[in-house]
Protein backbone atom coordinates (compact mmCIF):
# COMPACT_ATOMS: atom_id res chain seq x y z
CA UNK A 1 0.00 0.00 0.00
CA UNK A 2 1.43 3.33 -1.01
CA UNK A 3 2.38 5.75 1.73
CA UNK A 4 0.41 8.94 2.13
CA UNK A 5 2.31 11.82 0.54
CA UNK A 6 3.99 14.32 2.81
CA UNK A 7 1.84 17.32 3.53
CA UNK A 8 -1.52 15.56 3.07
CA UNK A 9 -4.09 15.86 5.83
CA UNK A 10 -4.29 13.41 8.69
CA UNK A 11 -7.26 11.06 8.82
CA UNK A 12 -10.22 12.45 10.69
CA UNK A 13 -12.79 9.73 11.25
CA UNK A 14 -16.47 10.13 12.02
CA UNK A 15 -18.33 8.11 14.64
CA UNK A 16 -18.65 5.20 12.20
CA UNK A 17 -14.93 5.16 11.38
CA UNK A 18 -15.37 6.69 7.91
CA UNK A 19 -12.80 9.28 6.76
CA UNK A 20 -14.08 12.86 6.88
CA UNK A 21 -12.81 14.74 3.85
CA UNK A 22 -12.34 18.52 3.96
CA UNK A 23 -14.22 20.61 1.42
CA UNK A 24 -11.90 21.24 -1.55
CA UNK A 25 -11.59 24.24 -3.79
CA UNK A 26 -13.60 24.16 -7.04
CA UNK A 27 -10.84 22.73 -9.25
CA UNK A 28 -9.91 20.18 -6.63
CA UNK A 29 -13.61 19.37 -6.17
CA UNK A 30 -13.97 18.38 -9.83
CA UNK A 31 -10.93 16.14 -9.57
CA UNK A 32 -12.18 14.57 -6.37
CA UNK A 33 -15.59 13.92 -7.95
CA UNK A 34 -13.88 12.22 -10.89
CA UNK A 35 -11.82 10.07 -8.52
CA UNK A 36 -14.86 9.11 -6.43
CA UNK A 37 -16.93 8.17 -9.49
CA UNK A 38 -14.07 6.15 -10.96
CA UNK A 39 -13.30 4.43 -7.66
CA UNK A 40 -16.92 3.46 -7.04
CA UNK A 41 -17.19 1.97 -10.53
CA UNK A 42 -13.94 0.05 -10.06
CA UNK A 43 -14.80 -1.25 -6.59
CA UNK A 44 -18.27 -2.35 -7.69
CA UNK A 45 -16.85 -4.12 -10.73
CA UNK A 46 -13.83 -5.76 -9.10
CA UNK A 47 -14.31 -5.74 -5.34
CA UNK A 48 -11.79 -4.25 -2.97
CA UNK A 49 -8.93 -6.74 -3.39
CA UNK A 50 -8.92 -6.89 -7.19
CA UNK A 51 -9.46 -3.16 -7.71
CA UNK A 52 -6.26 -1.28 -8.40
CA UNK A 53 -5.25 2.32 -7.91
CA UNK A 54 -3.85 2.23 -11.44
CA UNK A 55 -7.26 1.31 -12.85
CA UNK A 56 -8.95 4.00 -10.76
CA UNK A 57 -6.41 6.54 -11.99
CA UNK A 58 -7.06 5.49 -15.58
CA UNK A 59 -10.84 5.66 -15.17
CA UNK A 60 -10.73 9.08 -13.51
CA UNK A 61 -8.31 10.79 -15.88
CA UNK A 62 -6.55 12.20 -12.80
CA UNK A 63 -2.89 11.60 -12.05
CA UNK A 64 -1.93 8.94 -9.54
CA UNK A 65 -0.21 11.56 -7.41
CA UNK A 66 -3.45 13.54 -7.24
CA UNK A 67 -5.42 10.44 -6.23
CA UNK A 68 -3.00 9.83 -3.36
CA UNK A 69 -2.99 13.52 -2.43
CA UNK A 70 -6.76 13.48 -1.98
CA UNK A 71 -7.20 10.06 -0.40
CA UNK A 72 -3.82 8.80 0.78
CA UNK A 73 -4.37 5.08 0.27
CA UNK A 74 -6.62 2.52 -1.37
CA UNK A 75 -8.13 1.60 2.00
CA UNK A 76 -8.98 5.22 2.83
CA UNK A 77 -10.38 5.74 -0.67
CA UNK A 78 -12.62 2.67 -0.34
CA UNK A 79 -13.95 3.76 3.04
CA UNK A 80 -14.54 7.34 1.92
CA UNK A 81 -16.24 6.38 -1.35
CA UNK A 82 -18.50 3.60 -0.06
CA UNK A 83 -19.17 5.40 3.22
CA UNK A 84 -20.06 8.53 1.29
CA UNK A 85 -22.59 6.88 -1.02
CA UNK A 86 -24.41 4.79 1.60
CA UNK A 87 -26.39 7.70 3.11
CA UNK A 88 -28.14 8.28 -0.23
CA UNK A 89 -29.53 4.73 -0.32
CA UNK A 90 -32.72 5.40 1.65
CA UNK A 91 -33.18 9.11 1.02
CA UNK A 92 -35.90 8.62 -1.61
CA UNK A 93 -38.20 6.92 0.88
CA UNK A 94 -38.70 9.83 3.28
CA UNK A 95 -41.75 11.32 1.49
CA UNK A 96 -43.44 7.90 1.44
CA UNK A 97 -42.84 7.41 5.18
CA UNK A 98 -44.06 10.85 6.19
CA UNK A 99 -47.84 10.32 5.85
CA UNK A 100 -48.14 6.77 7.11
CA UNK A 101 -49.63 7.48 10.53
CA UNK A 102 -52.40 9.60 9.02
CA UNK A 103 -53.20 7.38 6.03
CA UNK A 104 -56.95 6.73 5.58
CA UNK A 105 -56.26 3.10 4.60
CA UNK A 106 -53.29 1.66 6.50
CA UNK A 107 -53.04 -1.53 4.44
CA UNK A 108 -52.88 0.39 1.16
CA UNK A 109 -50.31 2.79 2.63
CA UNK A 110 -48.12 -0.05 3.91
CA UNK A 111 -48.25 -1.91 0.59
CA UNK A 112 -47.36 1.31 -1.22
CA UNK A 113 -44.51 2.02 1.19
CA UNK A 114 -42.97 -1.45 1.12
CA UNK A 115 -43.30 -1.72 -2.66
CA UNK A 116 -41.55 1.64 -3.15
CA UNK A 117 -38.89 0.59 -0.64
CA UNK A 118 -38.31 -2.74 -2.38
CA UNK A 119 -38.03 -1.12 -5.82
CA UNK A 120 -35.29 1.16 -4.52
CA UNK A 121 -33.34 -1.55 -2.70
CA UNK A 122 -33.53 -3.94 -5.67
CA UNK A 123 -31.98 -1.43 -8.07
CA UNK A 124 -28.86 -2.98 -9.63
CA UNK A 125 -26.57 -0.25 -8.28
CA UNK A 126 -27.81 -0.65 -4.71
CA UNK A 127 -27.73 -4.45 -4.86
CA UNK A 128 -24.15 -4.29 -6.17
CA UNK A 129 -23.22 -1.95 -3.32
CA UNK A 130 -24.90 -4.25 -0.78
CA UNK A 131 -22.95 -7.27 -2.07
CA UNK A 132 -19.73 -5.26 -1.97
CA UNK A 133 -20.24 -4.23 1.67
CA UNK A 134 -21.20 -7.78 2.68
CA UNK A 135 -18.19 -9.19 0.87
CA UNK A 136 -15.80 -6.82 2.66
CA UNK A 137 -17.46 -6.73 6.07
CA UNK A 138 -14.66 -8.62 7.82
CA UNK A 139 -12.07 -6.17 6.48
CA UNK A 140 -14.27 -3.06 6.89
CA UNK A 141 -16.80 -3.75 9.66
CA UNK A 142 -17.42 -0.01 10.03
CA UNK A 143 -19.21 -0.03 6.66
CA UNK A 144 -21.53 -2.78 7.83
CA UNK A 145 -22.27 -0.83 11.00
CA UNK A 146 -22.89 2.31 8.97
CA UNK A 147 -25.28 0.54 6.57
CA UNK A 148 -27.21 -0.96 9.49
CA UNK A 149 -27.41 2.34 11.36
CA UNK A 150 -28.55 4.28 8.30
CA UNK A 151 -31.30 1.75 7.64
CA UNK A 152 -32.44 1.96 11.24
CA UNK A 153 -32.27 5.77 11.43
CA UNK A 154 -33.57 6.76 7.99
CA UNK A 155 -36.18 4.08 7.40
CA UNK A 156 -36.99 2.04 10.49
CA UNK A 157 -36.99 5.13 12.72
CA UNK A 158 -39.91 6.89 10.97
CA UNK A 159 -41.85 3.62 10.93
CA UNK A 160 -41.30 3.16 14.67
CA UNK A 161 -42.64 6.68 15.20
CA UNK A 162 -45.68 5.99 13.01
CA UNK A 163 -46.43 2.66 14.69
CA UNK A 164 -46.11 4.27 18.12
CA UNK A 165 -48.71 6.86 17.13
CA UNK A 166 -51.00 4.23 15.62
CA UNK A 167 -50.68 2.18 18.80
CA UNK A 168 -51.63 5.20 20.91
CA UNK A 169 -54.71 5.75 18.73
CA UNK A 170 -55.73 2.11 18.99
CA UNK A 171 -55.30 1.35 15.29
CA UNK A 172 -52.46 -1.08 15.97
CA UNK A 173 -51.59 -3.09 19.05
CA UNK A 174 -47.79 -2.87 18.98
CA UNK A 175 -46.32 -2.87 22.49
CA UNK A 176 -42.86 -3.15 20.90
CA UNK A 177 -42.89 -0.91 17.78
CA UNK A 178 -39.20 -1.53 17.07
CA UNK A 179 -39.73 -5.29 16.88
CA UNK A 180 -42.88 -4.80 14.81
CA UNK A 181 -40.97 -2.77 12.23
CA UNK A 182 -38.31 -5.46 11.91
CA UNK A 183 -41.01 -8.09 11.48
CA UNK A 184 -42.73 -6.04 8.78
CA UNK A 185 -39.43 -5.57 6.94
CA UNK A 186 -38.64 -9.29 7.19
CA UNK A 187 -42.03 -10.28 5.79
CA UNK A 188 -42.00 -7.75 2.93
CA UNK A 189 -38.87 -6.05 1.66
CA UNK A 190 -36.59 -8.72 3.11
CA UNK A 191 -38.05 -11.46 0.89
CA UNK A 192 -36.93 -10.16 -2.54
CA UNK A 193 -33.85 -8.46 -1.08
CA UNK A 194 -32.49 -11.73 0.28
CA UNK A 195 -33.18 -13.54 -3.00
CA UNK A 196 -31.51 -10.86 -5.13
CA UNK A 197 -28.52 -10.46 -2.79
CA UNK A 198 -27.37 -14.03 -3.31
CA UNK A 199 -28.92 -14.73 -6.72
CA UNK A 200 -28.16 -11.75 -8.98
CA UNK A 201 -30.24 -13.34 -11.75
CA UNK A 202 -33.39 -13.29 -9.58
CA UNK A 203 -36.04 -10.91 -10.86
CA UNK A 204 -39.34 -9.57 -9.50
CA UNK A 205 -41.70 -7.84 -11.92
CA UNK A 206 -44.10 -5.23 -10.59
CA UNK A 207 -46.99 -7.65 -10.22
CA UNK A 208 -44.93 -10.20 -8.28
CA UNK A 209 -43.34 -7.52 -6.12
CA UNK A 210 -46.72 -6.08 -5.15
CA UNK A 211 -48.07 -9.58 -4.46
CA UNK A 212 -45.19 -10.34 -2.10
CA UNK A 213 -45.51 -6.97 -0.34
CA UNK A 214 -49.29 -7.31 0.06
CA UNK A 215 -48.91 -10.81 1.49
CA UNK A 216 -46.33 -9.61 4.01
CA UNK A 217 -48.46 -6.61 5.00
CA UNK A 218 -51.49 -8.87 5.50
CA UNK A 219 -49.40 -11.13 7.73
CA UNK A 220 -48.29 -8.09 9.73
CA UNK A 221 -51.80 -6.69 10.10
CA UNK A 222 -53.21 -10.07 11.07
CA UNK A 223 -50.92 -9.92 14.09
CA UNK A 224 -51.09 -6.22 14.98
CA UNK A 225 -54.27 -4.59 13.59
CA UNK A 226 -57.00 -4.00 16.16
CA UNK A 227 -59.91 -3.49 13.79
CA UNK A 228 -60.46 0.00 15.15
Short mmCIF file of the C-alpha atoms (twelve columns), coordinates in Angstrom:
data_MODEL
# 
_entry.id   MODEL 
# 
loop_
_atom_site.group_PDB 
_atom_site.id 
_atom_site.type_symbol 
_atom_site.label_atom_id 
_atom_site.label_alt_id 
_atom_site.label_comp_id 
_atom_site.label_asym_id 
_atom_site.label_seq_id 
_atom_site.Cartn_x 
_atom_site.Cartn_y 
_atom_site.Cartn_z 
_atom_site.pdbx_PDB_model_num 
ATOM 1   C CA . UNK A 1   0.000   0.000   0.000   1 
ATOM 2   C CA . UNK A 2   1.431   3.334   -1.009  1 
ATOM 3   C CA . UNK A 3   2.380   5.746   1.734   1 
ATOM 4   C CA . UNK A 4   0.411   8.935   2.130   1 
ATOM 5   C CA . UNK A 5   2.315   11.818  0.542   1 
ATOM 6   C CA . UNK A 6   3.988   14.322  2.807   1 
ATOM 7   C CA . UNK A 7   1.837   17.319  3.531   1 
ATOM 8   C CA . UNK A 8   -1.516  15.565  3.073   1 
ATOM 9   C CA . UNK A 9   -4.089  15.856  5.827   1 
ATOM 10  C CA . UNK A 10  -4.288  13.408  8.690   1 
ATOM 11  C CA . UNK A 11  -7.258  11.064  8.823   1 
ATOM 12  C CA . UNK A 12  -10.218 12.452  10.691  1 
ATOM 13  C CA . UNK A 13  -12.794 9.727   11.250  1 
ATOM 14  C CA . UNK A 14  -16.471 10.133  12.022  1 
ATOM 15  C CA . UNK A 15  -18.334 8.108   14.643  1 
ATOM 16  C CA . UNK A 16  -18.646 5.201   12.200  1 
ATOM 17  C CA . UNK A 17  -14.926 5.159   11.379  1 
ATOM 18  C CA . UNK A 18  -15.372 6.685   7.908   1 
ATOM 19  C CA . UNK A 19  -12.798 9.285   6.763   1 
ATOM 20  C CA . UNK A 20  -14.078 12.856  6.885   1 
ATOM 21  C CA . UNK A 21  -12.809 14.742  3.851   1 
ATOM 22  C CA . UNK A 22  -12.337 18.521  3.958   1 
ATOM 23  C CA . UNK A 23  -14.217 20.613  1.419   1 
ATOM 24  C CA . UNK A 24  -11.895 21.235  -1.547  1 
ATOM 25  C CA . UNK A 25  -11.595 24.243  -3.795  1 
ATOM 26  C CA . UNK A 26  -13.599 24.160  -7.041  1 
ATOM 27  C CA . UNK A 27  -10.844 22.727  -9.252  1 
ATOM 28  C CA . UNK A 28  -9.910  20.175  -6.628  1 
ATOM 29  C CA . UNK A 29  -13.605 19.367  -6.169  1 
ATOM 30  C CA . UNK A 30  -13.966 18.383  -9.825  1 
ATOM 31  C CA . UNK A 31  -10.932 16.140  -9.574  1 
ATOM 32  C CA . UNK A 32  -12.178 14.572  -6.374  1 
ATOM 33  C CA . UNK A 33  -15.587 13.924  -7.946  1 
ATOM 34  C CA . UNK A 34  -13.883 12.223  -10.891 1 
ATOM 35  C CA . UNK A 35  -11.818 10.073  -8.520  1 
ATOM 36  C CA . UNK A 36  -14.863 9.111   -6.432  1 
ATOM 37  C CA . UNK A 37  -16.931 8.169   -9.488  1 
ATOM 38  C CA . UNK A 38  -14.072 6.149   -10.957 1 
ATOM 39  C CA . UNK A 39  -13.298 4.428   -7.659  1 
ATOM 40  C CA . UNK A 40  -16.919 3.464   -7.040  1 
ATOM 41  C CA . UNK A 41  -17.191 1.970   -10.529 1 
ATOM 42  C CA . UNK A 42  -13.935 0.049   -10.060 1 
ATOM 43  C CA . UNK A 43  -14.801 -1.254  -6.585  1 
ATOM 44  C CA . UNK A 44  -18.269 -2.352  -7.695  1 
ATOM 45  C CA . UNK A 45  -16.852 -4.121  -10.727 1 
ATOM 46  C CA . UNK A 46  -13.828 -5.760  -9.100  1 
ATOM 47  C CA . UNK A 47  -14.315 -5.741  -5.336  1 
ATOM 48  C CA . UNK A 48  -11.789 -4.249  -2.974  1 
ATOM 49  C CA . UNK A 49  -8.929  -6.737  -3.389  1 
ATOM 50  C CA . UNK A 50  -8.918  -6.895  -7.190  1 
ATOM 51  C CA . UNK A 51  -9.463  -3.162  -7.708  1 
ATOM 52  C CA . UNK A 52  -6.256  -1.284  -8.398  1 
ATOM 53  C CA . UNK A 53  -5.254  2.316   -7.909  1 
ATOM 54  C CA . UNK A 54  -3.850  2.228   -11.441 1 
ATOM 55  C CA . UNK A 55  -7.260  1.309   -12.853 1 
ATOM 56  C CA . UNK A 56  -8.949  3.997   -10.755 1 
ATOM 57  C CA . UNK A 57  -6.414  6.537   -11.987 1 
ATOM 58  C CA . UNK A 58  -7.063  5.489   -15.577 1 
ATOM 59  C CA . UNK A 59  -10.841 5.660   -15.169 1 
ATOM 60  C CA . UNK A 60  -10.730 9.083   -13.509 1 
ATOM 61  C CA . UNK A 61  -8.311  10.792  -15.877 1 
ATOM 62  C CA . UNK A 62  -6.551  12.199  -12.803 1 
ATOM 63  C CA . UNK A 63  -2.886  11.596  -12.049 1 
ATOM 64  C CA . UNK A 64  -1.935  8.937   -9.540  1 
ATOM 65  C CA . UNK A 65  -0.207  11.562  -7.411  1 
ATOM 66  C CA . UNK A 66  -3.450  13.536  -7.235  1 
ATOM 67  C CA . UNK A 67  -5.418  10.443  -6.228  1 
ATOM 68  C CA . UNK A 68  -3.002  9.831   -3.358  1 
ATOM 69  C CA . UNK A 69  -2.988  13.518  -2.429  1 
ATOM 70  C CA . UNK A 70  -6.758  13.480  -1.980  1 
ATOM 71  C CA . UNK A 71  -7.204  10.055  -0.398  1 
ATOM 72  C CA . UNK A 72  -3.822  8.803   0.785   1 
ATOM 73  C CA . UNK A 73  -4.372  5.076   0.270   1 
ATOM 74  C CA . UNK A 74  -6.624  2.525   -1.374  1 
ATOM 75  C CA . UNK A 75  -8.125  1.605   2.003   1 
ATOM 76  C CA . UNK A 76  -8.984  5.217   2.827   1 
ATOM 77  C CA . UNK A 77  -10.379 5.738   -0.672  1 
ATOM 78  C CA . UNK A 78  -12.623 2.669   -0.335  1 
ATOM 79  C CA . UNK A 79  -13.955 3.763   3.041   1 
ATOM 80  C CA . UNK A 80  -14.545 7.343   1.919   1 
ATOM 81  C CA . UNK A 81  -16.241 6.381   -1.351  1 
ATOM 82  C CA . UNK A 82  -18.496 3.603   -0.061  1 
ATOM 83  C CA . UNK A 83  -19.170 5.398   3.224   1 
ATOM 84  C CA . UNK A 84  -20.061 8.526   1.285   1 
ATOM 85  C CA . UNK A 85  -22.585 6.878   -1.022  1 
ATOM 86  C CA . UNK A 86  -24.412 4.790   1.599   1 
ATOM 87  C CA . UNK A 87  -26.391 7.704   3.113   1 
ATOM 88  C CA . UNK A 88  -28.138 8.280   -0.234  1 
ATOM 89  C CA . UNK A 89  -29.535 4.728   -0.317  1 
ATOM 90  C CA . UNK A 90  -32.722 5.399   1.648   1 
ATOM 91  C CA . UNK A 91  -33.181 9.113   1.018   1 
ATOM 92  C CA . UNK A 92  -35.895 8.617   -1.615  1 
ATOM 93  C CA . UNK A 93  -38.201 6.922   0.880   1 
ATOM 94  C CA . UNK A 94  -38.698 9.828   3.282   1 
ATOM 95  C CA . UNK A 95  -41.749 11.325  1.495   1 
ATOM 96  C CA . UNK A 96  -43.438 7.904   1.444   1 
ATOM 97  C CA . UNK A 97  -42.841 7.413   5.178   1 
ATOM 98  C CA . UNK A 98  -44.060 10.846  6.186   1 
ATOM 99  C CA . UNK A 99  -47.835 10.325  5.853   1 
ATOM 100 C CA . UNK A 100 -48.137 6.766   7.105   1 
ATOM 101 C CA . UNK A 101 -49.630 7.480   10.533  1 
ATOM 102 C CA . UNK A 102 -52.402 9.600   9.016   1 
ATOM 103 C CA . UNK A 103 -53.196 7.385   6.029   1 
ATOM 104 C CA . UNK A 104 -56.946 6.727   5.577   1 
ATOM 105 C CA . UNK A 105 -56.257 3.104   4.599   1 
ATOM 106 C CA . UNK A 106 -53.290 1.662   6.504   1 
ATOM 107 C CA . UNK A 107 -53.038 -1.530  4.443   1 
ATOM 108 C CA . UNK A 108 -52.884 0.394   1.155   1 
ATOM 109 C CA . UNK A 109 -50.314 2.787   2.628   1 
ATOM 110 C CA . UNK A 110 -48.122 -0.049  3.912   1 
ATOM 111 C CA . UNK A 111 -48.252 -1.912  0.587   1 
ATOM 112 C CA . UNK A 112 -47.360 1.305   -1.221  1 
ATOM 113 C CA . UNK A 113 -44.509 2.022   1.193   1 
ATOM 114 C CA . UNK A 114 -42.966 -1.449  1.122   1 
ATOM 115 C CA . UNK A 115 -43.305 -1.723  -2.665  1 
ATOM 116 C CA . UNK A 116 -41.549 1.643   -3.147  1 
ATOM 117 C CA . UNK A 117 -38.886 0.590   -0.641  1 
ATOM 118 C CA . UNK A 118 -38.311 -2.744  -2.376  1 
ATOM 119 C CA . UNK A 119 -38.032 -1.122  -5.816  1 
ATOM 120 C CA . UNK A 120 -35.288 1.156   -4.521  1 
ATOM 121 C CA . UNK A 121 -33.336 -1.548  -2.699  1 
ATOM 122 C CA . UNK A 122 -33.534 -3.935  -5.670  1 
ATOM 123 C CA . UNK A 123 -31.985 -1.431  -8.072  1 
ATOM 124 C CA . UNK A 124 -28.864 -2.983  -9.629  1 
ATOM 125 C CA . UNK A 125 -26.565 -0.246  -8.283  1 
ATOM 126 C CA . UNK A 126 -27.806 -0.646  -4.707  1 
ATOM 127 C CA . UNK A 127 -27.728 -4.447  -4.860  1 
ATOM 128 C CA . UNK A 128 -24.149 -4.285  -6.166  1 
ATOM 129 C CA . UNK A 129 -23.224 -1.954  -3.318  1 
ATOM 130 C CA . UNK A 130 -24.896 -4.253  -0.781  1 
ATOM 131 C CA . UNK A 131 -22.947 -7.270  -2.068  1 
ATOM 132 C CA . UNK A 132 -19.725 -5.261  -1.970  1 
ATOM 133 C CA . UNK A 133 -20.240 -4.229  1.670   1 
ATOM 134 C CA . UNK A 134 -21.203 -7.777  2.682   1 
ATOM 135 C CA . UNK A 135 -18.189 -9.188  0.866   1 
ATOM 136 C CA . UNK A 136 -15.798 -6.821  2.659   1 
ATOM 137 C CA . UNK A 137 -17.459 -6.732  6.075   1 
ATOM 138 C CA . UNK A 138 -14.655 -8.621  7.817   1 
ATOM 139 C CA . UNK A 139 -12.069 -6.165  6.485   1 
ATOM 140 C CA . UNK A 140 -14.269 -3.059  6.888   1 
ATOM 141 C CA . UNK A 141 -16.797 -3.748  9.664   1 
ATOM 142 C CA . UNK A 142 -17.422 -0.008  10.033  1 
ATOM 143 C CA . UNK A 143 -19.207 -0.027  6.656   1 
ATOM 144 C CA . UNK A 144 -21.534 -2.775  7.833   1 
ATOM 145 C CA . UNK A 145 -22.266 -0.834  10.998  1 
ATOM 146 C CA . UNK A 146 -22.891 2.314   8.969   1 
ATOM 147 C CA . UNK A 147 -25.280 0.543   6.571   1 
ATOM 148 C CA . UNK A 148 -27.207 -0.962  9.490   1 
ATOM 149 C CA . UNK A 149 -27.407 2.343   11.361  1 
ATOM 150 C CA . UNK A 150 -28.553 4.276   8.304   1 
ATOM 151 C CA . UNK A 151 -31.298 1.751   7.635   1 
ATOM 152 C CA . UNK A 152 -32.440 1.957   11.236  1 
ATOM 153 C CA . UNK A 153 -32.274 5.766   11.429  1 
ATOM 154 C CA . UNK A 154 -33.566 6.761   7.989   1 
ATOM 155 C CA . UNK A 155 -36.176 4.080   7.396   1 
ATOM 156 C CA . UNK A 156 -36.995 2.044   10.489  1 
ATOM 157 C CA . UNK A 157 -36.988 5.130   12.716  1 
ATOM 158 C CA . UNK A 158 -39.906 6.891   10.968  1 
ATOM 159 C CA . UNK A 159 -41.852 3.620   10.934  1 
ATOM 160 C CA . UNK A 160 -41.297 3.159   14.669  1 
ATOM 161 C CA . UNK A 161 -42.641 6.678   15.202  1 
ATOM 162 C CA . UNK A 162 -45.680 5.987   13.006  1 
ATOM 163 C CA . UNK A 163 -46.434 2.661   14.691  1 
ATOM 164 C CA . UNK A 164 -46.112 4.274   18.121  1 
ATOM 165 C CA . UNK A 165 -48.713 6.863   17.132  1 
ATOM 166 C CA . UNK A 166 -50.999 4.229   15.617  1 
ATOM 167 C CA . UNK A 167 -50.679 2.183   18.804  1 
ATOM 168 C CA . UNK A 168 -51.628 5.204   20.914  1 
ATOM 169 C CA . UNK A 169 -54.710 5.745   18.733  1 
ATOM 170 C CA . UNK A 170 -55.728 2.108   18.994  1 
ATOM 171 C CA . UNK A 171 -55.296 1.348   15.285  1 
ATOM 172 C CA . UNK A 172 -52.458 -1.082  15.969  1 
ATOM 173 C CA . UNK A 173 -51.595 -3.085  19.054  1 
ATOM 174 C CA . UNK A 174 -47.793 -2.873  18.980  1 
ATOM 175 C CA . UNK A 175 -46.324 -2.875  22.491  1 
ATOM 176 C CA . UNK A 176 -42.856 -3.145  20.896  1 
ATOM 177 C CA . UNK A 177 -42.889 -0.914  17.781  1 
ATOM 178 C CA . UNK A 178 -39.202 -1.526  17.065  1 
ATOM 179 C CA . UNK A 179 -39.734 -5.285  16.884  1 
ATOM 180 C CA . UNK A 180 -42.885 -4.798  14.812  1 
ATOM 181 C CA . UNK A 181 -40.970 -2.770  12.234  1 
ATOM 182 C CA . UNK A 182 -38.307 -5.463  11.910  1 
ATOM 183 C CA . UNK A 183 -41.009 -8.092  11.476  1 
ATOM 184 C CA . UNK A 184 -42.728 -6.043  8.775   1 
ATOM 185 C CA . UNK A 185 -39.431 -5.575  6.940   1 
ATOM 186 C CA . UNK A 186 -38.638 -9.285  7.188   1 
ATOM 187 C CA . UNK A 187 -42.030 -10.277 5.791   1 
ATOM 188 C CA . UNK A 188 -42.004 -7.754  2.928   1 
ATOM 189 C CA . UNK A 189 -38.868 -6.055  1.662   1 
ATOM 190 C CA . UNK A 190 -36.592 -8.718  3.107   1 
ATOM 191 C CA . UNK A 191 -38.052 -11.462 0.887   1 
ATOM 192 C CA . UNK A 192 -36.930 -10.160 -2.539  1 
ATOM 193 C CA . UNK A 193 -33.855 -8.461  -1.085  1 
ATOM 194 C CA . UNK A 194 -32.491 -11.733 0.276   1 
ATOM 195 C CA . UNK A 195 -33.178 -13.542 -2.996  1 
ATOM 196 C CA . UNK A 196 -31.506 -10.863 -5.129  1 
ATOM 197 C CA . UNK A 197 -28.523 -10.463 -2.794  1 
ATOM 198 C CA . UNK A 198 -27.373 -14.028 -3.308  1 
ATOM 199 C CA . UNK A 199 -28.925 -14.732 -6.723  1 
ATOM 200 C CA . UNK A 200 -28.164 -11.753 -8.981  1 
ATOM 201 C CA . UNK A 201 -30.242 -13.343 -11.745 1 
ATOM 202 C CA . UNK A 202 -33.391 -13.293 -9.575  1 
ATOM 203 C CA . UNK A 203 -36.043 -10.913 -10.860 1 
ATOM 204 C CA . UNK A 204 -39.344 -9.574  -9.502  1 
ATOM 205 C CA . UNK A 205 -41.698 -7.844  -11.923 1 
ATOM 206 C CA . UNK A 206 -44.102 -5.227  -10.591 1 
ATOM 207 C CA . UNK A 207 -46.990 -7.650  -10.217 1 
ATOM 208 C CA . UNK A 208 -44.929 -10.200 -8.277  1 
ATOM 209 C CA . UNK A 209 -43.340 -7.521  -6.121  1 
ATOM 210 C CA . UNK A 210 -46.717 -6.075  -5.147  1 
ATOM 211 C CA . UNK A 211 -48.070 -9.580  -4.464  1 
ATOM 212 C CA . UNK A 212 -45.190 -10.340 -2.096  1 
ATOM 213 C CA . UNK A 213 -45.506 -6.975  -0.344  1 
ATOM 214 C CA . UNK A 214 -49.288 -7.308  0.058   1 
ATOM 215 C CA . UNK A 215 -48.906 -10.807 1.487   1 
ATOM 216 C CA . UNK A 216 -46.329 -9.608  4.011   1 
ATOM 217 C CA . UNK A 217 -48.463 -6.610  5.001   1 
ATOM 218 C CA . UNK A 218 -51.488 -8.868  5.499   1 
ATOM 219 C CA . UNK A 219 -49.404 -11.134 7.735   1 
ATOM 220 C CA . UNK A 220 -48.285 -8.088  9.728   1 
ATOM 221 C CA . UNK A 221 -51.800 -6.689  10.099  1 
ATOM 222 C CA . UNK A 222 -53.214 -10.071 11.068  1 
ATOM 223 C CA . UNK A 223 -50.919 -9.919  14.092  1 
ATOM 224 C CA . UNK A 224 -51.091 -6.219  14.981  1 
ATOM 225 C CA . UNK A 225 -54.266 -4.590  13.585  1 
ATOM 226 C CA . UNK A 226 -57.001 -4.001  16.159  1 
ATOM 227 C CA . UNK A 227 -59.913 -3.493  13.792  1 
ATOM 228 C CA . UNK A 228 -60.457 -0.003  15.150  1 
# 
